[in-house]
PDB file of C-alpha atoms in Angstrom:
ATOM      1  CA  ALA A 285     217.922 186.667 135.904  1.00  0.00           C
ATOM      2  CA  LEU A 286     221.383 188.126 135.262  1.00  0.00           C
ATOM      3  CA  PHE A 287     220.591 188.857 131.628  1.00  0.00           C
ATOM      4  CA  LEU A 288     217.328 190.652 132.400  1.00  0.00           C
ATOM      5  CA  SER A 289     219.134 192.612 135.087  1.00  0.00           C
ATOM      6  CA  TYR A 290     221.654 193.711 132.462  1.00  0.00           C
ATOM      7  CA  VAL A 291     218.917 194.663 129.991  1.00  0.00           C
ATOM      8  CA  ILE A 292     217.005 196.750 132.530  1.00  0.00           C
ATOM      9  CA  SER A 293     220.265 198.406 133.591  1.00  0.00           C
ATOM     10  CA  ARG A 294     220.936 199.496 129.999  1.00  0.00           C
ATOM     11  CA  CYS A 295     217.371 200.516 129.164  1.00  0.00           C
ATOM     12  CA  VAL A 296     216.281 202.128 132.452  1.00  0.00           C
ATOM     13  CA  SER A 297     218.932 202.479 135.172  1.00  0.00           C
ATOM     14  CA  ARG A 298     221.458 200.471 137.117  1.00  0.00           C
ATOM     15  CA  ARG A 299     219.309 200.618 140.244  1.00  0.00           C
ATOM     16  CA  ALA A 300     216.292 199.277 138.353  1.00  0.00           C
ATOM     17  CA  GLY A 301     218.419 196.505 136.843  1.00  0.00           C
ATOM     18  CA  LEU A 302     219.790 195.500 140.244  1.00  0.00           C
ATOM     19  CA  LEU A 303     216.307 195.381 141.761  1.00  0.00           C
ATOM     20  CA  ALA A 304     214.973 193.369 138.814  1.00  0.00           C
ATOM     21  CA  GLY A 305     217.750 190.813 139.187  1.00  0.00           C
ATOM     22  CA  ILE A 306     217.203 190.485 142.941  1.00  0.00           C
ATOM     23  CA  ALA A 307     213.440 190.091 142.480  1.00  0.00           C
ATOM     24  CA  LEU A 308     213.788 187.353 139.873  1.00  0.00           C
ATOM     25  CA  ALA A 309     216.505 185.498 141.775  1.00  0.00           C
ATOM     26  CA  THR A 310     214.357 185.340 144.911  1.00  0.00           C
ATOM     27  CA  MET A 311     211.054 184.314 143.304  1.00  0.00           C
ATOM     28  CA  PRO A 312     209.777 180.820 144.194  1.00  0.00           C
ATOM     29  CA  GLN A 313     208.836 180.305 140.539  1.00  0.00           C
ATOM     30  CA  TYR A 314     212.433 180.641 139.343  1.00  0.00           C
ATOM     31  CA  ALA A 315     213.788 178.658 142.297  1.00  0.00           C
ATOM     32  CA  VAL A 316     211.425 175.733 141.674  1.00  0.00           C
ATOM     33  CA  ALA A 317     211.280 175.621 137.866  1.00  0.00           C
ATOM     34  CA  SER A 318     215.056 175.789 137.466  1.00  0.00           C
ATOM     35  CA  ARG A 319     215.554 172.741 139.732  1.00  0.00           C
ATOM     36  CA  GLN A 320     212.934 170.356 138.400  1.00  0.00           C
ATOM     37  CA  ALA A 321     213.366 167.734 135.684  1.00  0.00           C
ATOM     38  CA  ILE A 322     210.965 169.513 133.330  1.00  0.00           C
ATOM     39  CA  THR A 323     211.395 171.225 129.985  1.00  0.00           C
ATOM     40  CA  ASP A 324     209.798 174.476 131.110  1.00  0.00           C
ATOM     41  CA  ILE A 325     213.074 176.162 132.066  1.00  0.00           C
ATOM     42  CA  TYR A 326     214.434 175.401 128.584  1.00  0.00           C
ATOM     43  CA  PHE A 327     211.406 177.263 127.291  1.00  0.00           C
ATOM     44  CA  VAL A 328     211.474 180.139 129.778  1.00  0.00           C
ATOM     45  CA  ALA A 329     215.192 180.951 129.507  1.00  0.00           C
ATOM     46  CA  PRO A 330     215.312 181.298 125.671  1.00  0.00           C
ATOM     47  CA  VAL A 331     212.117 183.399 125.690  1.00  0.00           C
ATOM     48  CA  VAL A 332     213.691 185.672 128.299  1.00  0.00           C
ATOM     49  CA  MET A 333     216.845 185.868 126.192  1.00  0.00           C
ATOM     50  CA  ALA A 334     214.882 186.702 123.050  1.00  0.00           C
ATOM     51  CA  MET A 335     212.738 189.403 124.661  1.00  0.00           C
ATOM     52  CA  GLY A 336     215.714 190.961 126.413  1.00  0.00           C
ATOM     53  CA  ALA A 337     217.584 191.014 123.104  1.00  0.00           C
ATOM     54  CA  TRP A 338     214.536 192.592 121.435  1.00  0.00           C
ATOM     55  CA  ALA A 339     214.527 195.346 124.069  1.00  0.00           C
ATOM     56  CA  MET A 340     218.214 195.987 123.484  1.00  0.00           C
ATOM     57  CA  ALA A 341     217.741 195.998 119.706  1.00  0.00           C
ATOM     58  CA  MET A 342     214.906 198.517 119.767  1.00  0.00           C
ATOM     59  CA  LEU A 343     215.959 200.730 122.671  1.00  0.00           C
ATOM     60  CA  ASP A 344     219.761 200.593 122.571  1.00  0.00           C
ATOM     61  CA  GLY A 345     220.662 199.260 119.142  1.00  0.00           C
ATOM     62  CA  GLU A 346     221.553 202.288 117.036  1.00  0.00           C
ATOM     63  CA  ARG A 347     225.238 202.297 117.938  1.00  0.00           C
ATOM     64  CA  THR A 348     227.584 201.444 115.075  1.00  0.00           C
ATOM     65  CA  LEU A 349     229.692 198.320 115.336  1.00  0.00           C
ATOM     66  CA  ARG A 350     233.434 198.755 115.598  1.00  0.00           C
ATOM     67  CA  ARG A 351     235.097 197.582 112.368  1.00  0.00           C
ATOM     68  CA  GLY A 352     238.556 196.234 111.728  1.00  0.00           C
ATOM     69  CA  GLN A 353     240.821 198.479 109.648  1.00  0.00           C
ATOM     70  CA  ARG A 354     242.110 195.662 107.490  1.00  0.00           C
ATOM     71  CA  PHE A 355     238.760 194.468 106.180  1.00  0.00           C
ATOM     72  CA  GLY A 356     236.921 197.787 106.260  1.00  0.00           C
ATOM     73  CA  ARG A 357     233.168 197.753 105.914  1.00  0.00           C
ATOM     74  CA  THR A 358     232.813 193.989 105.592  1.00  0.00           C
ATOM     75  CA  HIS A 359     234.386 193.111 108.939  1.00  0.00           C
ATOM     76  CA  CYS A 360     232.996 193.866 112.401  1.00  0.00           C
ATOM     77  CA  ALA A 361     234.591 191.076 114.433  1.00  0.00           C
ATOM     78  CA  GLN A 362     236.549 193.659 116.437  1.00  0.00           C
ATOM     79  CA  ASP A 363     233.401 194.684 118.281  1.00  0.00           C
ATOM     80  CA  PRO A 364     232.637 192.854 121.566  1.00  0.00           C
ATOM     81  CA  ALA A 365     228.930 192.745 120.660  1.00  0.00           C
ATOM     82  CA  TRP A 366     229.621 190.750 117.496  1.00  0.00           C
ATOM     83  CA  ARG A 367     231.927 188.439 119.430  1.00  0.00           C
ATOM     84  CA  GLY A 368     229.156 187.877 121.944  1.00  0.00           C
ATOM     85  CA  PHE A 369     226.777 186.906 119.158  1.00  0.00           C
ATOM     86  CA  ALA A 370     229.414 184.596 117.707  1.00  0.00           C
ATOM     87  CA  LEU A 371     229.783 182.866 121.072  1.00  0.00           C
ATOM     88  CA  VAL A 372     226.014 182.414 121.531  1.00  0.00           C
ATOM     89  CA  PHE A 373     225.599 181.230 117.924  1.00  0.00           C
ATOM     90  CA  THR A 374     228.423 178.740 118.397  1.00  0.00           C
ATOM     91  CA  LEU A 375     226.931 177.294 121.600  1.00  0.00           C
ATOM     92  CA  ALA A 376     223.333 177.257 120.342  1.00  0.00           C
ATOM     93  CA  ALA A 377     223.778 176.149 116.717  1.00  0.00           C
ATOM     94  CA  ILE A 378     227.274 175.050 115.740  1.00  0.00           C
ATOM     95  CA  VAL A 379     228.028 172.854 118.765  1.00  0.00           C
ATOM     96  CA  PRO A 380     224.693 170.936 118.599  1.00  0.00           C
ATOM     97  CA  LEU A 381     225.089 170.494 114.837  1.00  0.00           C
ATOM     98  CA  THR A 382     228.612 169.143 115.378  1.00  0.00           C
ATOM     99  CA  VAL A 383     227.477 166.741 118.102  1.00  0.00           C
ATOM    100  CA  LEU A 384     224.569 165.529 115.974  1.00  0.00           C
ATOM    101  CA  HIS A 385     226.781 164.953 112.937  1.00  0.00           C
ATOM    102  CA  LEU A 386     229.419 163.101 114.944  1.00  0.00           C
ATOM    103  CA  HIS A 387     226.765 160.973 116.654  1.00  0.00           C
ATOM    104  CA  VAL A 388     225.186 159.923 113.355  1.00  0.00           C
ATOM    105  CA  ASN A 389     228.566 158.871 111.992  1.00  0.00           C
ATOM    106  CA  SER A 390     229.940 157.261 115.144  1.00  0.00           C
ATOM    107  CA  ALA A 391     230.798 153.570 115.125  1.00  0.00           C
ATOM    108  CA  ASP A 392     228.582 152.932 118.169  1.00  0.00           C
ATOM    109  CA  THR A 393     225.543 154.421 116.456  1.00  0.00           C
ATOM    110  CA  VAL A 394     226.169 152.504 113.229  1.00  0.00           C
ATOM    111  CA  ALA A 395     226.635 149.247 115.152  1.00  0.00           C
ATOM    112  CA  ARG A 396     223.470 149.739 117.185  1.00  0.00           C
ATOM    113  CA  VAL A 397     221.313 150.635 114.183  1.00  0.00           C
ATOM    114  CA  SER A 398     222.711 147.760 112.138  1.00  0.00           C
ATOM    115  CA  ARG A 399     221.230 145.323 114.694  1.00  0.00           C
ATOM    116  CA  PHE A 400     217.701 146.619 114.142  1.00  0.00           C
ATOM    117  CA  ALA A 401     215.255 144.273 112.456  1.00  0.00           C
ATOM    118  CA  LYS A 402     214.554 145.034 108.820  1.00  0.00           C
ATOM    119  CA  GLY A 403     211.223 146.717 108.207  1.00  0.00           C
ATOM    120  CA  PRO A 404     209.548 149.566 106.335  1.00  0.00           C
ATOM    121  CA  PHE A 405     209.251 151.782 109.435  1.00  0.00           C
ATOM    122  CA  LEU A 406     212.631 151.026 111.050  1.00  0.00           C
ATOM    123  CA  PRO A 407     215.821 153.017 110.468  1.00  0.00           C
ATOM    124  CA  SER A 408     218.891 151.378 108.959  1.00  0.00           C
ATOM    125  CA  THR A 409     222.505 152.272 108.336  1.00  0.00           C
ATOM    126  CA  GLU A 410     221.373 153.748 105.016  1.00  0.00           C
ATOM    127  CA  THR A 411     219.178 156.100 107.028  1.00  0.00           C
ATOM    128  CA  LEU A 412     222.223 157.288 108.958  1.00  0.00           C
ATOM    129  CA  VAL A 413     224.048 157.981 105.698  1.00  0.00           C
ATOM    130  CA  GLU A 414     221.055 159.979 104.461  1.00  0.00           C
ATOM    131  CA  ILE A 415     220.972 162.020 107.663  1.00  0.00           C
ATOM    132  CA  SER A 416     224.709 162.670 107.506  1.00  0.00           C
ATOM    133  CA  ASN A 417     224.497 163.876 103.921  1.00  0.00           C
ATOM    134  CA  THR A 418     221.536 166.116 104.770  1.00  0.00           C
ATOM    135  CA  LEU A 419     223.384 167.771 107.649  1.00  0.00           C
ATOM    136  CA  TRP A 420     225.972 169.136 105.214  1.00  0.00           C
ATOM    137  CA  LEU A 421     223.248 171.471 103.937  1.00  0.00           C
ATOM    138  CA  TYR A 422     223.079 173.046 107.376  1.00  0.00           C
ATOM    139  CA  TRP A 423     226.840 173.516 107.447  1.00  0.00           C
ATOM    140  CA  GLY A 424     226.413 175.525 104.252  1.00  0.00           C
ATOM    141  CA  LEU A 425     223.856 177.698 106.062  1.00  0.00           C
ATOM    142  CA  VAL A 426     226.378 178.232 108.874  1.00  0.00           C
ATOM    143  CA  VAL A 427     228.751 179.768 106.325  1.00  0.00           C
ATOM    144  CA  VAL A 428     225.919 181.975 105.039  1.00  0.00           C
ATOM    145  CA  VAL A 429     225.177 183.288 108.551  1.00  0.00           C
ATOM    146  CA  VAL A 430     228.833 183.978 109.356  1.00  0.00           C
ATOM    147  CA  VAL A 431     229.402 185.871 106.090  1.00  0.00           C
ATOM    148  CA  ALA A 432     226.175 187.844 106.509  1.00  0.00           C
ATOM    149  CA  SER A 433     226.930 188.726 110.130  1.00  0.00           C
ATOM    150  CA  LEU A 434     230.294 190.186 109.120  1.00  0.00           C
ATOM    151  CA  ARG A 435     228.375 192.782 107.127  1.00  0.00           C
ATOM    152  CA  TRP A 436     226.231 193.913 110.046  1.00  0.00           C
ATOM    153  CA  ARG A 437     226.567 197.598 110.855  1.00  0.00           C
ATOM    154  CA  THR A 438     224.750 198.285 114.129  1.00  0.00           C
ATOM    155  CA  HIS A 439     224.170 196.689 117.495  1.00  0.00           C
ATOM    156  CA  ARG A 440     220.536 196.281 116.456  1.00  0.00           C
ATOM    157  CA  ASP A 441     221.624 193.669 113.894  1.00  0.00           C
ATOM    158  CA  VAL A 442     223.568 191.742 116.534  1.00  0.00           C
ATOM    159  CA  TRP A 443     220.744 191.763 119.077  1.00  0.00           C
ATOM    160  CA  MET A 444     218.189 190.680 116.481  1.00  0.00           C
ATOM    161  CA  GLY A 445     220.450 187.711 115.749  1.00  0.00           C
ATOM    162  CA  VAL A 446     220.175 186.769 119.430  1.00  0.00           C
ATOM    163  CA  VAL A 447     216.369 187.091 119.194  1.00  0.00           C
ATOM    164  CA  TYR A 448     216.237 184.443 116.453  1.00  0.00           C
ATOM    165  CA  ILE A 449     218.570 182.168 118.403  1.00  0.00           C
ATOM    166  CA  GLY A 450     216.263 182.435 121.410  1.00  0.00           C
ATOM    167  CA  GLY A 451     213.289 181.539 119.228  1.00  0.00           C
ATOM    168  CA  GLY A 452     214.993 178.409 117.932  1.00  0.00           C
ATOM    169  CA  LEU A 453     216.085 177.289 121.394  1.00  0.00           C
ATOM    170  CA  SER A 454     212.600 177.813 122.818  1.00  0.00           C
ATOM    171  CA  LEU A 455     211.182 175.583 120.086  1.00  0.00           C
ATOM    172  CA  MET A 456     213.658 172.868 121.057  1.00  0.00           C
ATOM    173  CA  GLY A 457     212.633 173.192 124.692  1.00  0.00           C
ATOM    174  CA  LYS A 458     208.833 173.421 124.478  1.00  0.00           C
ATOM    175  CA  GLY A 459     207.674 173.228 120.881  1.00  0.00           C
ATOM    176  CA  PHE A 460     205.803 175.862 118.910  1.00  0.00           C
ATOM    177  CA  LEU A 461     204.725 177.785 122.011  1.00  0.00           C
ATOM    178  CA  GLY A 462     208.175 179.391 122.385  1.00  0.00           C
ATOM    179  CA  PRO A 463     208.688 181.044 118.991  1.00  0.00           C
ATOM    180  CA  GLY A 464     204.959 181.713 118.751  1.00  0.00           C
ATOM    181  CA  LEU A 465     205.010 183.670 122.009  1.00  0.00           C
ATOM    182  CA  ILE A 466     208.156 185.569 121.018  1.00  0.00           C
ATOM    183  CA  GLY A 467     206.738 186.497 117.624  1.00  0.00           C
ATOM    184  CA  LEU A 468     203.408 187.573 119.119  1.00  0.00           C
ATOM    185  CA  LEU A 469     205.131 189.707 121.761  1.00  0.00           C
ATOM    186  CA  ILE A 470     207.390 191.439 119.240  1.00  0.00           C
ATOM    187  CA  LEU A 471     204.554 192.107 116.796  1.00  0.00           C
ATOM    188  CA  THR A 472     202.305 193.451 119.568  1.00  0.00           C
ATOM    189  CA  ASP A 473     205.080 195.683 120.886  1.00  0.00           C
ATOM    190  CA  MET A 474     205.707 197.071 117.408  1.00  0.00           C
ATOM    191  CA  LEU A 475     202.011 197.817 116.971  1.00  0.00           C
ATOM    192  CA  VAL A 476     201.617 199.428 120.396  1.00  0.00           C
ATOM    193  CA  SER A 477     204.793 201.513 120.142  1.00  0.00           C
ATOM    194  CA  GLY A 478     204.268 202.550 116.517  1.00  0.00           C
ATOM    195  CA  ARG A 479     207.357 200.711 115.297  1.00  0.00           C
ATOM    196  CA  ILE A 480     205.485 198.527 112.837  1.00  0.00           C
ATOM    197  CA  ARG A 481     207.038 200.564 110.027  1.00  0.00           C
ATOM    198  CA  GLN A 482     210.425 199.270 111.175  1.00  0.00           C
ATOM    199  CA  LEU A 483     209.524 195.704 110.239  1.00  0.00           C
ATOM    200  CA  HIS A 484     212.111 195.783 107.470  1.00  0.00           C
ATOM    201  CA  ARG A 485     214.813 196.416 110.088  1.00  0.00           C
ATOM    202  CA  VAL A 486     214.381 193.226 112.081  1.00  0.00           C
ATOM    203  CA  GLY A 487     216.769 191.239 109.854  1.00  0.00           C
ATOM    204  CA  LEU A 488     214.195 188.672 108.795  1.00  0.00           C
ATOM    205  CA  PRO A 489     216.095 186.954 105.908  1.00  0.00           C
ATOM    206  CA  VAL A 490     219.242 186.184 107.908  1.00  0.00           C
ATOM    207  CA  GLY A 491     217.165 185.713 111.058  1.00  0.00           C
ATOM    208  CA  VAL A 492     215.135 182.913 109.498  1.00  0.00           C
ATOM    209  CA  VAL A 493     218.366 181.110 108.596  1.00  0.00           C
ATOM    210  CA  ILE A 494     219.650 181.541 112.172  1.00  0.00           C
ATOM    211  CA  PHE A 495     216.348 180.222 113.530  1.00  0.00           C
ATOM    212  CA  VAL A 496     216.499 177.217 111.186  1.00  0.00           C
ATOM    213  CA  LEU A 497     220.060 176.384 112.212  1.00  0.00           C
ATOM    214  CA  THR A 498     219.125 176.522 115.890  1.00  0.00           C
ATOM    215  CA  CYS A 499     216.130 174.184 115.810  1.00  0.00           C
ATOM    216  CA  LEU A 500     215.705 172.361 112.495  1.00  0.00           C
ATOM    217  CA  PRO A 501     218.735 169.995 112.178  1.00  0.00           C
ATOM    218  CA  TRP A 502     217.505 167.712 114.972  1.00  0.00           C
ATOM    219  CA  HIS A 503     213.884 167.816 113.796  1.00  0.00           C
ATOM    220  CA  HIS A 504     214.939 167.100 110.216  1.00  0.00           C
ATOM    221  CA  SER A 505     217.140 164.220 111.343  1.00  0.00           C
ATOM    222  CA  MET A 506     214.366 162.694 113.438  1.00  0.00           C
ATOM    223  CA  TRP A 507     211.961 162.972 110.511  1.00  0.00           C
ATOM    224  CA  LEU A 508     214.399 161.003 108.389  1.00  0.00           C
ATOM    225  CA  TYR A 509     215.072 158.564 111.237  1.00  0.00           C
ATOM    226  CA  ARG A 510     211.536 157.768 112.422  1.00  0.00           C
ATOM    227  CA  GLY A 511     209.257 159.307 109.795  1.00  0.00           C
ATOM    228  CA  GLU A 512     205.545 159.761 110.311  1.00  0.00           C
ATOM    229  CA  ARG A 513     205.399 158.014 113.714  1.00  0.00           C
ATOM    230  CA  TRP A 514     207.728 160.600 115.211  1.00  0.00           C
ATOM    231  CA  PHE A 515     205.951 163.463 113.422  1.00  0.00           C
ATOM    232  CA  HIS A 516     202.548 162.363 114.691  1.00  0.00           C
ATOM    233  CA  GLU A 517     203.706 161.920 118.293  1.00  0.00           C
ATOM    234  CA  LEU A 518     205.806 165.079 118.712  1.00  0.00           C
ATOM    235  CA  ILE A 519     204.283 167.569 116.290  1.00  0.00           C
ATOM    236  CA  ILE A 520     200.632 166.509 116.237  1.00  0.00           C
ATOM    237  CA  GLN A 521     200.010 165.089 119.717  1.00  0.00           C
ATOM    238  CA  ASN A 522     202.494 166.958 121.902  1.00  0.00           C
ATOM    239  CA  ASN A 523     202.226 170.335 120.146  1.00  0.00           C
ATOM    240  CA  LEU A 524     199.203 171.009 117.966  1.00  0.00           C
ATOM    241  CA  SER A 525     196.669 168.905 119.902  1.00  0.00           C
ATOM    242  CA  ARG A 526     197.696 170.507 123.179  1.00  0.00           C
ATOM    243  CA  PHE A 527     196.288 173.853 122.042  1.00  0.00           C
ATOM    244  CA  VAL A 528     192.871 172.234 121.505  1.00  0.00           C
ATOM    245  CA  ILE A 529     192.427 169.569 124.188  1.00  0.00           C
ATOM    246  CA  GLY A 530     194.904 170.772 126.823  1.00  0.00           C
ATOM    247  CA  GLU A 531     197.328 168.575 128.715  1.00  0.00           C
ATOM    248  CA  GLN A 532     196.657 168.605 132.442  1.00  0.00           C
ATOM    249  CA  ASP A 533     193.220 168.916 134.012  1.00  0.00           C
ATOM    250  CA  GLN A 534     194.553 170.487 137.187  1.00  0.00           C
ATOM    251  CA  ALA A 535     196.352 173.235 135.245  1.00  0.00           C
ATOM    252  CA  VAL A 536     193.269 174.633 133.549  1.00  0.00           C
ATOM    253  CA  GLY A 537     191.299 177.461 135.100  1.00  0.00           C
ATOM    254  CA  ASP A 538     189.941 180.953 134.715  1.00  0.00           C
ATOM    255  CA  VAL A 539     191.855 184.193 135.152  1.00  0.00           C
ATOM    256  CA  GLY A 540     191.550 183.949 138.930  1.00  0.00           C
ATOM    257  CA  PHE A 541     193.388 180.623 138.941  1.00  0.00           C
ATOM    258  CA  TYR A 542     196.385 182.103 137.168  1.00  0.00           C
ATOM    259  CA  LEU A 543     196.389 185.262 139.271  1.00  0.00           C
ATOM    260  CA  ARG A 544     196.521 183.167 142.450  1.00  0.00           C
ATOM    261  CA  THR A 545     199.263 180.978 141.006  1.00  0.00           C
ATOM    262  CA  LEU A 546     201.347 183.955 139.888  1.00  0.00           C
ATOM    263  CA  GLY A 547     200.838 185.622 143.266  1.00  0.00           C
ATOM    264  CA  ILE A 548     202.478 182.655 144.984  1.00  0.00           C
ATOM    265  CA  ALA A 549     205.105 182.276 142.258  1.00  0.00           C
ATOM    266  CA  ALA A 550     206.281 185.878 142.658  1.00  0.00           C
ATOM    267  CA  PHE A 551     206.015 186.051 146.459  1.00  0.00           C
ATOM    268  CA  PRO A 552     206.959 188.294 148.247  1.00  0.00           C
ATOM    269  CA  TRP A 553     207.315 190.705 145.328  1.00  0.00           C
ATOM    270  CA  SER A 554     203.698 190.192 144.287  1.00  0.00           C
ATOM    271  CA  ALA A 555     202.741 192.297 147.334  1.00  0.00           C
ATOM    272  CA  ILE A 556     204.164 195.443 145.727  1.00  0.00           C
ATOM    273  CA  LEU A 557     203.007 194.569 142.220  1.00  0.00           C
ATOM    274  CA  PRO A 558     199.922 196.862 142.393  1.00  0.00           C
ATOM    275  CA  LEU A 559     202.186 199.835 143.132  1.00  0.00           C
ATOM    276  CA  ALA A 560     204.411 198.943 140.196  1.00  0.00           C
ATOM    277  CA  VAL A 561     201.399 198.655 137.902  1.00  0.00           C
ATOM    278  CA  LEU A 562     200.089 202.062 138.996  1.00  0.00           C
ATOM    279  CA  ARG A 563     203.480 203.656 138.396  1.00  0.00           C
ATOM    280  CA  ALA A 564     203.691 202.057 134.966  1.00  0.00           C
ATOM    281  CA  ILE A 565     200.237 203.382 134.060  1.00  0.00           C
ATOM    282  CA  ARG A 566     201.209 206.856 135.225  1.00  0.00           C
ATOM    283  CA  LEU A 567     204.397 206.777 133.144  1.00  0.00           C
ATOM    284  CA  LEU A 568     202.607 205.577 130.035  1.00  0.00           C
ATOM    285  CA  ARG A 569     199.811 208.139 130.374  1.00  0.00           C
ATOM    286  CA  SER A 570     202.262 211.003 130.905  1.00  0.00           C
ATOM    287  CA  GLU A 571     204.180 210.270 127.703  1.00  0.00           C
ATOM    288  CA  ASP A 572     203.872 213.115 125.221  1.00  0.00           C
ATOM    289  CA  GLY A 573     205.567 214.541 122.176  1.00  0.00           C
ATOM    290  CA  PRO A 574     205.316 213.827 118.446  1.00  0.00           C
ATOM    291  CA  VAL A 575     206.544 210.638 116.808  1.00  0.00           C
ATOM    292  CA  ARG A 576     209.093 210.574 114.014  1.00  0.00           C
ATOM    293  CA  GLY A 577     208.579 208.704 110.760  1.00  0.00           C
ATOM    294  CA  ASP A 578     210.637 205.725 111.970  1.00  0.00           C
ATOM    295  CA  GLY A 579     208.362 205.235 114.959  1.00  0.00           C
ATOM    296  CA  GLU A 580     210.747 206.747 117.536  1.00  0.00           C
ATOM    297  CA  PRO A 581     209.611 209.621 119.839  1.00  0.00           C
ATOM    298  CA  ALA A 582     210.742 213.025 118.642  1.00  0.00           C
ATOM    299  CA  ARG A 583     212.764 214.347 121.604  1.00  0.00           C
ATOM    300  CA  ASP A 584     215.013 217.365 121.685  1.00  0.00           C
ATOM    301  CA  ASP A 585     217.410 216.662 124.530  1.00  0.00           C
ATOM    302  CA  ALA A 586     219.292 213.739 125.993  1.00  0.00           C
ATOM    303  CA  ALA A 587     217.284 213.720 129.224  1.00  0.00           C
ATOM    304  CA  SER A 588     214.030 213.358 127.307  1.00  0.00           C
ATOM    305  CA  ASP A 589     215.538 210.493 125.314  1.00  0.00           C
ATOM    306  CA  VAL A 590     216.384 208.697 128.547  1.00  0.00           C
ATOM    307  CA  VAL A 591     212.819 209.142 129.799  1.00  0.00           C
ATOM    308  CA  ALA A 592     211.426 207.990 126.456  1.00  0.00           C
ATOM    309  CA  ARG A 593     213.585 204.863 126.546  1.00  0.00           C
ATOM    310  CA  GLU A 594     212.407 204.075 130.074  1.00  0.00           C
ATOM    311  CA  VAL A 595     208.779 204.512 128.998  1.00  0.00           C
ATOM    312  CA  ASP A 596     209.371 202.269 125.970  1.00  0.00           C
ATOM    313  CA  CYS A 597     210.901 199.617 128.222  1.00  0.00           C
ATOM    314  CA  ILE A 598     207.968 199.837 130.672  1.00  0.00           C
ATOM    315  CA  ARG A 599     205.545 199.508 127.758  1.00  0.00           C
ATOM    316  CA  LEU A 600     207.331 196.369 126.516  1.00  0.00           C
ATOM    317  CA  LEU A 601     207.274 194.831 129.999  1.00  0.00           C
ATOM    318  CA  CYS A 602     203.545 195.539 130.313  1.00  0.00           C
ATOM    319  CA  VAL A 603     202.853 193.893 126.947  1.00  0.00           C
ATOM    320  CA  TRP A 604     204.973 190.915 128.041  1.00  0.00           C
ATOM    321  CA  ALA A 605     203.113 190.644 131.356  1.00  0.00           C
ATOM    322  CA  VAL A 606     199.704 190.705 129.667  1.00  0.00           C
TER     323      VAL A 606
END
C-alpha cells in the first residue's frame, strides 16, 4: 500500500498517491489476505512491487543516475536509487541464497539426512554435496548482476531490475501465475501505449539473470533433493494442472461472481468506482497529440508532459484492473 502510494504520487500527484494509499489500507481484501496463513499475499505483494516499478521505469525513468567521480562511467553506487535496488536485491536474492547454502552445509542437516534409509529416490549426504556445489554457480551470477548494475545509466534500468525481482518473488509465492501475470500486463501495456518498440530497453539479458537468482536456487536444489516426485507434485499438480482443472469448486464462477466478490473486497471504495471509471475513460478519450518514434507522446511544454504522464498511469491501471 505504501509503495503504490509512492508510485502514484510520483506519476500523478501527491494527493492522488495519498488517496490511493488510504483506499488500499482500508480495503477488507488487504486487511484479510495479509493476516491469513495463505500464500496469496506473497503473490500479491511482489506483483504490486513489479507493476509499480514498471510504472516508475516507463513514466519516471529517464533521469540519469548520479555517478561517483572516482570510478566515472562504470560506477553509479552514489545514487540513492541504485542503493535501493542493491538493498532489495540483497534481501530478495542474496540473503535467501546464503541461508540455503548454509542450511545445506550445516551439521544438523547432514546428520538428519545421513539417517535416511538408502534408496534410489531418497536424498543422501552426497546429494547435499551436489546441491552445495551447484549453488556456487548462482554466486557467480550474483557477481554478474552486481557488475552489470554498476554500468546502469538511468533510473529506468534500476526500476526494471526491481520488476524482475518482483517476478521471481511472485513465482516463489504462488508459482507461474505471478511472473505470467506480470509479463502479460507489461506486454499489454506496451502494446496499448505504443511502447512496444521500446522492448530493447527493458533490460532483458540482465533481468533474466536477476529473475533466475530470485527464484531458481531453491527450485534447483529441490529438484536435486527430491527429483521427479517433487517436480510432479509442485510443478505439474500444483501449477500446470490448476490452469486446466481448477482448485476449488466454490471459487469458480462467471464474471458476476468476481464482480460481487471484488465489490465486497474493496468496500466502501467500490461505491465510487463507477465515477473513477468514467473519469478514466474521459481522460483516455481526451488524449491527443502525435507520438514520437520511441512511443512517447510528443508534447511541447512541461504541463502537457505532466498530463500525458497522468494519462499513461491511468491507462496502465486500467489494463491492470482488466
